[in-house]
């Protein structure tokens, strides 16, 4: 287990809202102010579902719409993302550091434009079918709002177009009865939370706890503008030295760099999650939860769930191409470490934001059911040998946008209780 440095930080959200609103113009001022008003209301409100500081171990009331402690309890309700109107992010320094050089020409050509529309159409159809299958399995499905991501916006520190609301796992982390909105680290994702606000406000009004992490300015100082990447070898060297494109100028993190196992939550320092972001989460969740920092032999760390995926109590998938430096931590705790087989996704299939290891980015519906890609027969056999039934779904075109089943979802409610699996 690694320890992170303690850093001081704060937020001046209301002041920033006023200033951003004035810069964006009257048409945007209203929703910026409403956004911060709803955030302030969430922080100030006392409700029957919130965990009292003096009763941190109390169970979540049965009528709370939000309750999830791990990645494998029986899934009852989930948010599934949208590919509609998905926009290629501008080819800025943080995007370049998170993408492979074979895709740089794509970003240089299409940055600030729509993803290929025929491809998007197929991805949308795949996700609709995925939603239908989840419903047939008895899961309630919620969706973010469709938004025009082509709209250019400007803050005092940068300007950008948007990206998408395809991957709720990236921006939302559910811990118990609390929904935590991640601050994000890409400028193209600064306003991504807007697509999720209607559904989150509904959960809040029904009793859930709602927290927004301090929003970074995403000023130039947050990024190493001279981050020296030219090859995979460069990336390996920099990662081994603990050097990333994001600095420690202010806290930032994506929710998908965290993965839950009851009282223990695991995180990696990555290109989008810095140490001060991890420290904010550690303090926010203490003492009820323990946040452990892991590291991997990974030339391009961004989101933990295609590198390490916890699929059951004491059962963890570990990417054989990106070995975990702290894997003995799990073994000493009596956990079973499983190395998934090589993925089958063809070399010529576009993966603009990810690697082929989305094959292990699976969604557990419970301990004995898993949603897995219909094309990935080796990992299907692996699960079946473990006594886990596979629900096969095709999301190959949706994979191209940067996520598998785990990324495309955020589990809102799982039937279970808070437990410790490492003591």
C-alpha positions as semicolon CSV with decimal commas, in nm:
position;residue;x (nm);y (nm);z (nm)
1;X;0,000;0,000;0,000
2;X;0,136;0,341;-0,090
3;X;0,070;0,661;0,100
4;X;-0,002;0,988;-0,068
5;X;0,114;1,330;0,038
6;X;-0,120;1,550;0,242
7;X;-0,193;1,868;0,052
8;X;-0,412;2,161;0,140
9;X;-0,673;2,275;-0,104
10;X;-1,009;2,447;-0,128
11;X;-1,285;2,561;-0,359
12;X;-1,429;2,899;-0,448
13;X;-1,718;2,756;-0,644
14;X;-1,977;3,034;-0,606
15;X;-1,729;3,303;-0,703
16;X;-1,613;3,097;-1,000
17;X;-1,973;3,042;-1,106
18;X;-2,040;3,414;-1,120
19;X;-1,726;3,483;-1,319
20;X;-1,769;3,194;-1,560
21;X;-2,130;3,294;-1,611
22;X;-2,031;3,647;-1,704
23;X;-1,778;3,515;-1,951
24;X;-2,012;3,266;-2,114
25;X;-2,293;3,516;-2,162
26;X;-2,647;3,549;-2,037
27;X;-2,769;3,228;-2,200
28;X;-2,532;3,027;-1,983
29;X;-2,540;3,232;-1,664
30;X;-2,867;3,085;-1,542
31;X;-2,765;2,724;-1,554
32;X;-2,422;2,795;-1,401
33;X;-2,587;2,968;-1,105
34;X;-2,848;2,694;-1,071
35;X;-2,574;2,432;-1,078
36;X;-2,391;2,587;-0,784
37;X;-2,714;2,656;-0,598
38;X;-2,809;2,288;-0,622
39;X;-2,460;2,190;-0,507
40;X;-2,485;2,424;-0,207
41;X;-2,829;2,286;-0,126
42;X;-2,693;1,933;-0,138
43;X;-2,419;2,021;0,108
44;X;-2,652;2,206;0,346
45;X;-2,949;1,969;0,344
46;X;-3,008;1,718;0,621
47;X;-3,211;1,420;0,509
48;X;-3,318;1,082;0,639
49;X;-3,083;0,897;0,407
50;X;-2,759;1,079;0,489
51;X;-2,511;0,893;0,707
52;X;-2,472;1,077;1,038
53;X;-2,115;1,146;1,146
54;X;-2,180;0,975;1,478
55;X;-2,357;0,677;1,323
56;X;-2,132;0,603;1,029
57;X;-2,197;0,230;1,041
58;X;-2,577;0,260;1,037
59;X;-2,741;0,075;0,744
60;X;-2,884;0,276;0,457
61;X;-3,266;0,305;0,487
62;X;-3,451;0,067;0,256
63;X;-3,630;0,347;0,070
64;X;-3,304;0,525;-0,029
65;X;-3,270;0,508;-0,410
66;X;-2,888;0,504;-0,391
67;X;-2,698;0,224;-0,217
68;X;-2,389;0,049;-0,350
69;X;-2,078;-0,063;-0,164
70;X;-1,894;-0,287;-0,410
71;X;-1,879;-0,412;-0,768
72;X;-2,066;-0,743;-0,733
73;X;-2,372;-0,729;-0,504
74;X;-2,703;-0,790;-0,691
75;X;-2,755;-0,497;-0,928
76;X;-3,094;-0,326;-0,904
77;X;-3,047;0,014;-1,071
78;X;-2,787;0,157;-1,305
79;X;-2,710;0,467;-1,513
80;X;-2,610;0,384;-1,872
81;X;-2,434;0,648;-2,082
82;X;-2,524;0,798;-2,420
83;X;-2,325;0,817;-2,743
84;X;-2,561;1,072;-2,897
85;X;-2,387;1,387;-3,023
86;X;-2,044;1,259;-2,913
87;X;-1,773;1,507;-3,010
88;X;-1,402;1,442;-3,058
89;X;-1,211;1,645;-2,795
90;X;-0,964;1,907;-2,917
91;X;-0,611;1,768;-2,938
92;X;-0,478;1,941;-2,627
93;X;-0,181;1,834;-2,416
94;X;-0,385;1,626;-2,173
95;X;-0,561;1,443;-2,457
96;X;-0,231;1,373;-2,633
97;X;-0,084;1,228;-2,313
98;X;-0,381;0,992;-2,273
99;X;-0,397;0,859;-2,628
100;X;-0,165;0,640;-2,829
101;X;0,046;0,791;-3,104
102;X;-0,124;0,575;-3,370
103;X;-0,443;0,777;-3,303
104;X;-0,287;1,123;-3,299
105;X;-0,362;1,180;-3,668
106;X;-0,730;1,108;-3,597
107;X;-0,738;1,373;-3,323
108;X;-0,548;1,625;-3,532
109;X;-0,799;1,577;-3,813
110;X;-1,126;1,544;-3,618
111;X;-1,060;1,728;-3,290
112;X;-1,350;1,965;-3,222
113;X;-1,575;1,774;-3,466
114;X;-1,820;1,485;-3,446
115;X;-1,699;1,129;-3,415
116;X;-1,766;0,946;-3,745
117;X;-2,145;0,952;-3,767
118;X;-2,193;0,603;-3,911
119;X;-1,983;0,463;-3,629
120;X;-2,181;0,663;-3,371
121;X;-2,508;0,534;-3,511
122;X;-2,394;0,175;-3,459
123;X;-2,266;0,252;-3,109
124;X;-2,601;0,408;-3,014
125;X;-2,787;0,099;-3,135
126;X;-2,555;-0,130;-2,938
127;X;-2,606;0,062;-2,614
128;X;-2,983;0,063;-2,663
129;X;-2,971;-0,315;-2,692
130;X;-2,751;-0,333;-2,384
131;X;-3,013;-0,130;-2,193
132;X;-3,287;-0,366;-2,311
133;X;-3,091;-0,669;-2,191
134;X;-3,028;-0,509;-1,852
135;X;-3,401;-0,445;-1,817
136;X;-3,476;-0,806;-1,908
137;X;-3,237;-0,907;-1,630
138;X;-3,450;-0,707;-1,385
139;X;-3,231;-0,395;-1,364
140;X;-3,378;-0,042;-1,364
141;X;-3,196;0,171;-1,624
142;X;-3,155;0,549;-1,609
143;X;-2,994;0,765;-1,879
144;X;-2,823;1,107;-1,888
145;X;-2,977;1,392;-2,086
146;X;-2,884;1,434;-2,454
147;X;-2,668;1,746;-2,490
148;X;-2,514;1,928;-2,785
149;X;-2,144;1,879;-2,715
150;X;-2,039;2,088;-3,015
151;X;-2,107;2,414;-2,829
152;X;-1,785;2,603;-2,762
153;X;-1,743;2,737;-2,408
154;X;-1,491;2,964;-2,244
155;X;-1,376;3,007;-1,886
156;X;-1,118;3,257;-1,755
157;X;-0,851;2,991;-1,813
158;X;-0,934;2,802;-2,133
159;X;-1,183;2,741;-2,410
160;X;-1,302;2,411;-2,553
161;X;-1,586;2,214;-2,702
162;X;-1,739;1,925;-2,509
163;X;-1,709;1,550;-2,557
164;X;-1,994;1,319;-2,449
165;X;-2,193;1,164;-2,165
166;X;-2,106;0,810;-2,268
167;X;-1,914;0,692;-1,962
168;X;-2,094;0,763;-1,631
169;X;-1,830;0,556;-1,450
170;X;-1,577;0,827;-1,534
171;X;-1,766;1,106;-1,361
172;X;-1,979;0,941;-1,090
173;X;-1,869;0,731;-0,793
174;X;-2,132;0,579;-0,565
175;X;-2,014;0,502;-0,212
176;X;-2,296;0,376;0,007
177;X;-2,585;0,620;-0,029
178;X;-2,366;0,901;-0,163
179;X;-2,313;1,004;-0,525
180;X;-1,977;1,178;-0,570
181;X;-1,931;1,389;-0,883
182;X;-1,570;1,377;-0,995
183;X;-1,400;1,705;-1,097
184;X;-1,245;1,546;-1,411
185;X;-0,916;1,646;-1,574
186;X;-0,986;1,698;-1,944
187;X;-1,100;2,042;-2,048
188;X;-1,341;1,885;-2,297
189;X;-1,515;1,718;-2,001
190;X;-1,542;2,026;-1,778
191;X;-1,921;2,055;-1,816
192;X;-1,997;1,687;-1,864
193;X;-2,178;1,676;-1,529
194;X;-2,464;1,877;-1,679
195;X;-2,596;1,571;-1,861
196;X;-2,633;1,384;-1,532
197;X;-2,781;1,660;-1,317
198;X;-3,151;1,579;-1,382
199;X;-3,116;1,218;-1,269
200;X;-2,887;1,308;-0,976
201;X;-3,127;1,577;-0,856
202;X;-3,405;1,319;-0,863
203;X;-3,199;1,084;-0,644
204;X;-3,118;1,373;-0,412
205;X;-3,482;1,475;-0,372
206;X;-3,563;1,112;-0,290
207;X;-3,309;1,106;-0,008
208;X;-2,966;1,029;-0,151
209;X;-2,652;1,212;-0,049
210;X;-2,489;1,422;-0,323
211;X;-2,136;1,563;-0,320
212;X;-1,944;1,750;-0,587
213;X;-1,567;1,746;-0,549
214;X;-1,384;2,081;-0,584
215;X;-1,396;2,183;-0,949
216;X;-1,047;2,252;-1,086
217;X;-0,983;2,566;-1,287
218;X;-0,799;2,352;-1,545
219;X;-0,561;2,640;-1,592
220;X;-0,236;2,578;-1,781
221;X;-0,059;2,512;-1,450
222;X;-0,256;2,187;-1,403
223;X;-0,075;2,034;-1,702
224;X;0,288;1,977;-1,786
225;X;0,286;2,166;-2,113
226;X;0,618;2,008;-2,212
227;X;0,524;1,650;-2,120
228;X;0,778;1,458;-2,334
229;X;0,591;1,174;-2,504
230;X;0,700;1,037;-2,837
231;X;0,677;0,660;-2,796
232;X;0,554;0,381;-2,569
233;X;0,906;0,360;-2,429
234;X;0,884;0,725;-2,324
235;X;0,555;0,656;-2,151
236;X;0,693;0,357;-1,959
237;X;0,992;0,560;-1,842
238;X;0,783;0,857;-1,731
239;X;0,526;0,640;-1,551
240;X;0,803;0,453;-1,370
241;X;0,939;0,790;-1,255
242;X;0,596;0,894;-1,132
243;X;0,567;1,168;-1,393
244;X;0,230;1,243;-1,545
245;X;0,075;1,514;-1,760
246;X;-0,132;1,639;-1,467
247;X;0,060;1,830;-1,201
248;X;-0,032;1,889;-0,836
249;X;-0,149;2,246;-0,905
250;X;-0,499;2,158;-0,779
251;X;-0,693;1,838;-0,702
252;X;-0,829;1,649;-1,000
253;X;-0,956;1,297;-1,051
254;X;-1,180;1,083;-1,267
255;X;-1,413;0,852;-1,074
256;X;-1,308;0,557;-1,292
257;X;-0,965;0,553;-1,127
258;X;-1,138;0,424;-0,810
259;X;-1,279;0,074;-0,759
260;X;-1,472;-0,043;-0,453
261;X;-1,460;-0,344;-0,224
262;X;-1,673;-0,250;0,075
263;X;-1,474;-0,053;0,331
264;X;-1,168;-0,063;0,105
265;X;-1,143;0,150;-0,207
266;X;-0,851;0,121;-0,448
267;X;-0,717;0,399;-0,669
268;X;-0,426;0,468;-0,902
269;X;-0,233;0,786;-0,964
270;X;-0,287;0,834;-1,337
271;X;-0,279;1,087;-1,617
272;X;-0,617;1,221;-1,497
273;X;-0,603;1,157;-1,121
274;X;-0,335;1,333;-0,918
275;X;-0,217;1,278;-0,562
276;X;-0,405;1,576;-0,425
277;X;-0,725;1,442;-0,582
278;X;-0,664;1,108;-0,412
279;X;-0,597;1,287;-0,084
280;X;-0,924;1,481;-0,114
281;X;-1,112;1,154;-0,157
282;X;-0,925;0,987;0,129
283;X;-1,014;1,267;0,371
284;X;-1,370;1,288;0,245
285;X;-1,437;0,916;0,300
286;X;-1,241;0,870;0,625
287;X;-1,280;0,712;0,873
288;X;-1,553;0,486;0,735
289;X;-1,358;0,388;0,423
290;X;-0,991;0,317;0,358
291;X;-0,841;0,443;0,032
292;X;-0,542;0,243;-0,096
293;X;-0,318;0,369;-0,376
294;X;-0,200;0,106;-0,625
295;X;0,047;0,136;-0,910
296;X;0,099;-0,069;-1,224
297;X;0,350;-0,125;-1,499
298;X;0,137;0,078;-1,736
299;X;0,270;0,325;-1,995
300;X;-0,061;0,510;-2,010
301;X;-0,249;0,488;-1,679
302;X;-0,603;0,622;-1,711
303;X;-0,894;0,451;-1,532
304;X;-0,826;0,143;-1,326
305;X;-1,103;-0,091;-1,441
306;X;-0,931;-0,234;-1,749
307;X;-0,620;-0,295;-1,540
308;X;-0,765;-0,422;-1,213
309;X;-1,130;-0,521;-1,181
310;X;-1,279;-0,665;-0,861
311;X;-1,548;-0,917;-0,958
312;X;-1,644;-1,073;-0,625
313;X;-1,555;-1,100;-0,257
314;X;-1,188;-1,196;-0,258
315;X;-1,178;-1,225;-0,638
316;X;-0,984;-0,982;-0,856
317;X;-0,896;-0,966;-1,226
318;X;-0,541;-0,840;-1,284
319;X;-0,426;-0,741;-1,631
320;X;-0,124;-0,960;-1,723
321;X;0,015;-0,684;-1,947
322;X;0,003;-0,429;-1,662
323;X;0,117;-0,609;-1,348
324;X;0,020;-0,451;-1,016
325;X;0,317;-0,362;-0,798
326;X;0,112;-0,431;-0,484
327;X;-0,053;-0,758;-0,592
328;X;0,089;-0,937;-0,284
329;X;-0,140;-0,716;-0,076
330;X;-0,437;-0,906;-0,217
331;X;-0,273;-1,247;-0,199
332;X;-0,176;-1,203;0,167
333;X;-0,538;-1,112;0,241
334;X;-0,641;-1,450;0,098
335;X;-0,782;-1,314;-0,227
336;X;-0,770;-1,508;-0,554
337;X;-0,593;-1,321;-0,832
338;X;-0,706;-1,413;-1,183
339;X;-0,518;-1,314;-1,497
340;X;-0,767;-1,285;-1,785
341;X;-0,685;-1,423;-2,132
342;X;-0,568;-1,205;-2,417
343;X;-0,850;-1,012;-2,587
344;X;-0,964;-1,099;-2,939
345;X;-1,057;-0,754;-3,068
346;X;-0,905;-0,715;-3,418
347;X;-0,610;-0,484;-3,478
348;X;-0,800;-0,291;-3,744
349;X;-1,095;-0,207;-3,516
350;X;-1,073;0,159;-3,411
351;X;-1,007;0,216;-3,041
352;X;-0,962;0,592;-3,024
353;X;-0,944;0,616;-2,644
354;X;-0,856;0,277;-2,503
355;X;-0,674;-0,053;-2,544
356;X;-0,801;-0,400;-2,632
357;X;-0,820;-0,482;-2,262
358;X;-1,175;-0,355;-2,251
359;X;-1,243;-0,729;-2,265
360;X;-1,195;-0,737;-1,885
361;X;-1,398;-0,420;-1,832
362;X;-1,702;-0,628;-1,741
363;X;-2,014;-0,550;-1,539
364;X;-2,113;-0,790;-1,261
365;X;-2,491;-0,821;-1,221
366;X;-2,426;-1,029;-0,910
367;X;-2,165;-1,281;-0,796
368;X;-2,290;-1,538;-1,047
369;X;-2,380;-1,324;-1,351
370;X;-2,152;-1,108;-1,563
371;X;-2,211;-0,894;-1,874
372;X;-1,934;-0,967;-2,121
373;X;-1,865;-0,900;-2,489
374;X;-2,019;-1,160;-2,721
375;X;-1,701;-1,167;-2,930
376;X;-1,463;-1,239;-2,640
377;X;-1,497;-1,618;-2,613
378;X;-1,176;-1,677;-2,409
379;X;-1,290;-1,457;-2,119
380;X;-1,638;-1,607;-2,143
381;X;-1,485;-1,951;-2,084
382;X;-1,280;-1,811;-1,795
383;X;-1,595;-1,687;-1,621
384;X;-1,783;-2,010;-1,690
385;X;-1,497;-2,207;-1,532
386;X;-1,543;-1,987;-1,224
387;X;-1,912;-2,082;-1,210
388;X;-2,023;-1,739;-1,334
389;X;-2,293;-1,723;-1,604
390;X;-2,214;-1,490;-1,894
391;X;-2,464;-1,246;-2,044
392;X;-2,325;-1,184;-2,391
393;X;-2,374;-0,844;-2,554
394;X;-2,208;-0,684;-2,855
395;X;-2,073;-0,330;-2,798
396;X;-1,776;-0,331;-3,035
397;X;-1,856;0,009;-3,187
398;X;-1,930;0,152;-2,843
399;X;-1,586;0,026;-2,734
400;X;-1,430;0,268;-2,982
401;X;-1,547;0,562;-2,770
402;X;-1,330;0,450;-2,481
403;X;-1,516;0,203;-2,262
404;X;-1,650;-0,143;-2,193
405;X;-1,953;-0,246;-1,989
406;X;-1,812;-0,116;-1,662
407;X;-1,725;0,223;-1,814
408;X;-2,062;0,263;-1,985
409;X;-2,245;0,219;-1,655
410;X;-2,258;0,349;-1,300
411;X;-2,432;0,119;-1,056
412;X;-2,671;0,323;-0,842
413;X;-2,819;0,051;-0,626
414;X;-2,695;-0,295;-0,536
415;X;-2,867;-0,511;-0,278
416;X;-2,611;-0,550;-0,002
417;X;-2,453;-0,402;0,308
418;X;-2,123;-0,239;0,397
419;X;-1,866;-0,503;0,481
420;X;-1,490;-0,541;0,506
421;X;-1,330;-0,798;0,278
422;X;-0,968;-0,745;0,378
423;X;-0,967;-0,768;0,761
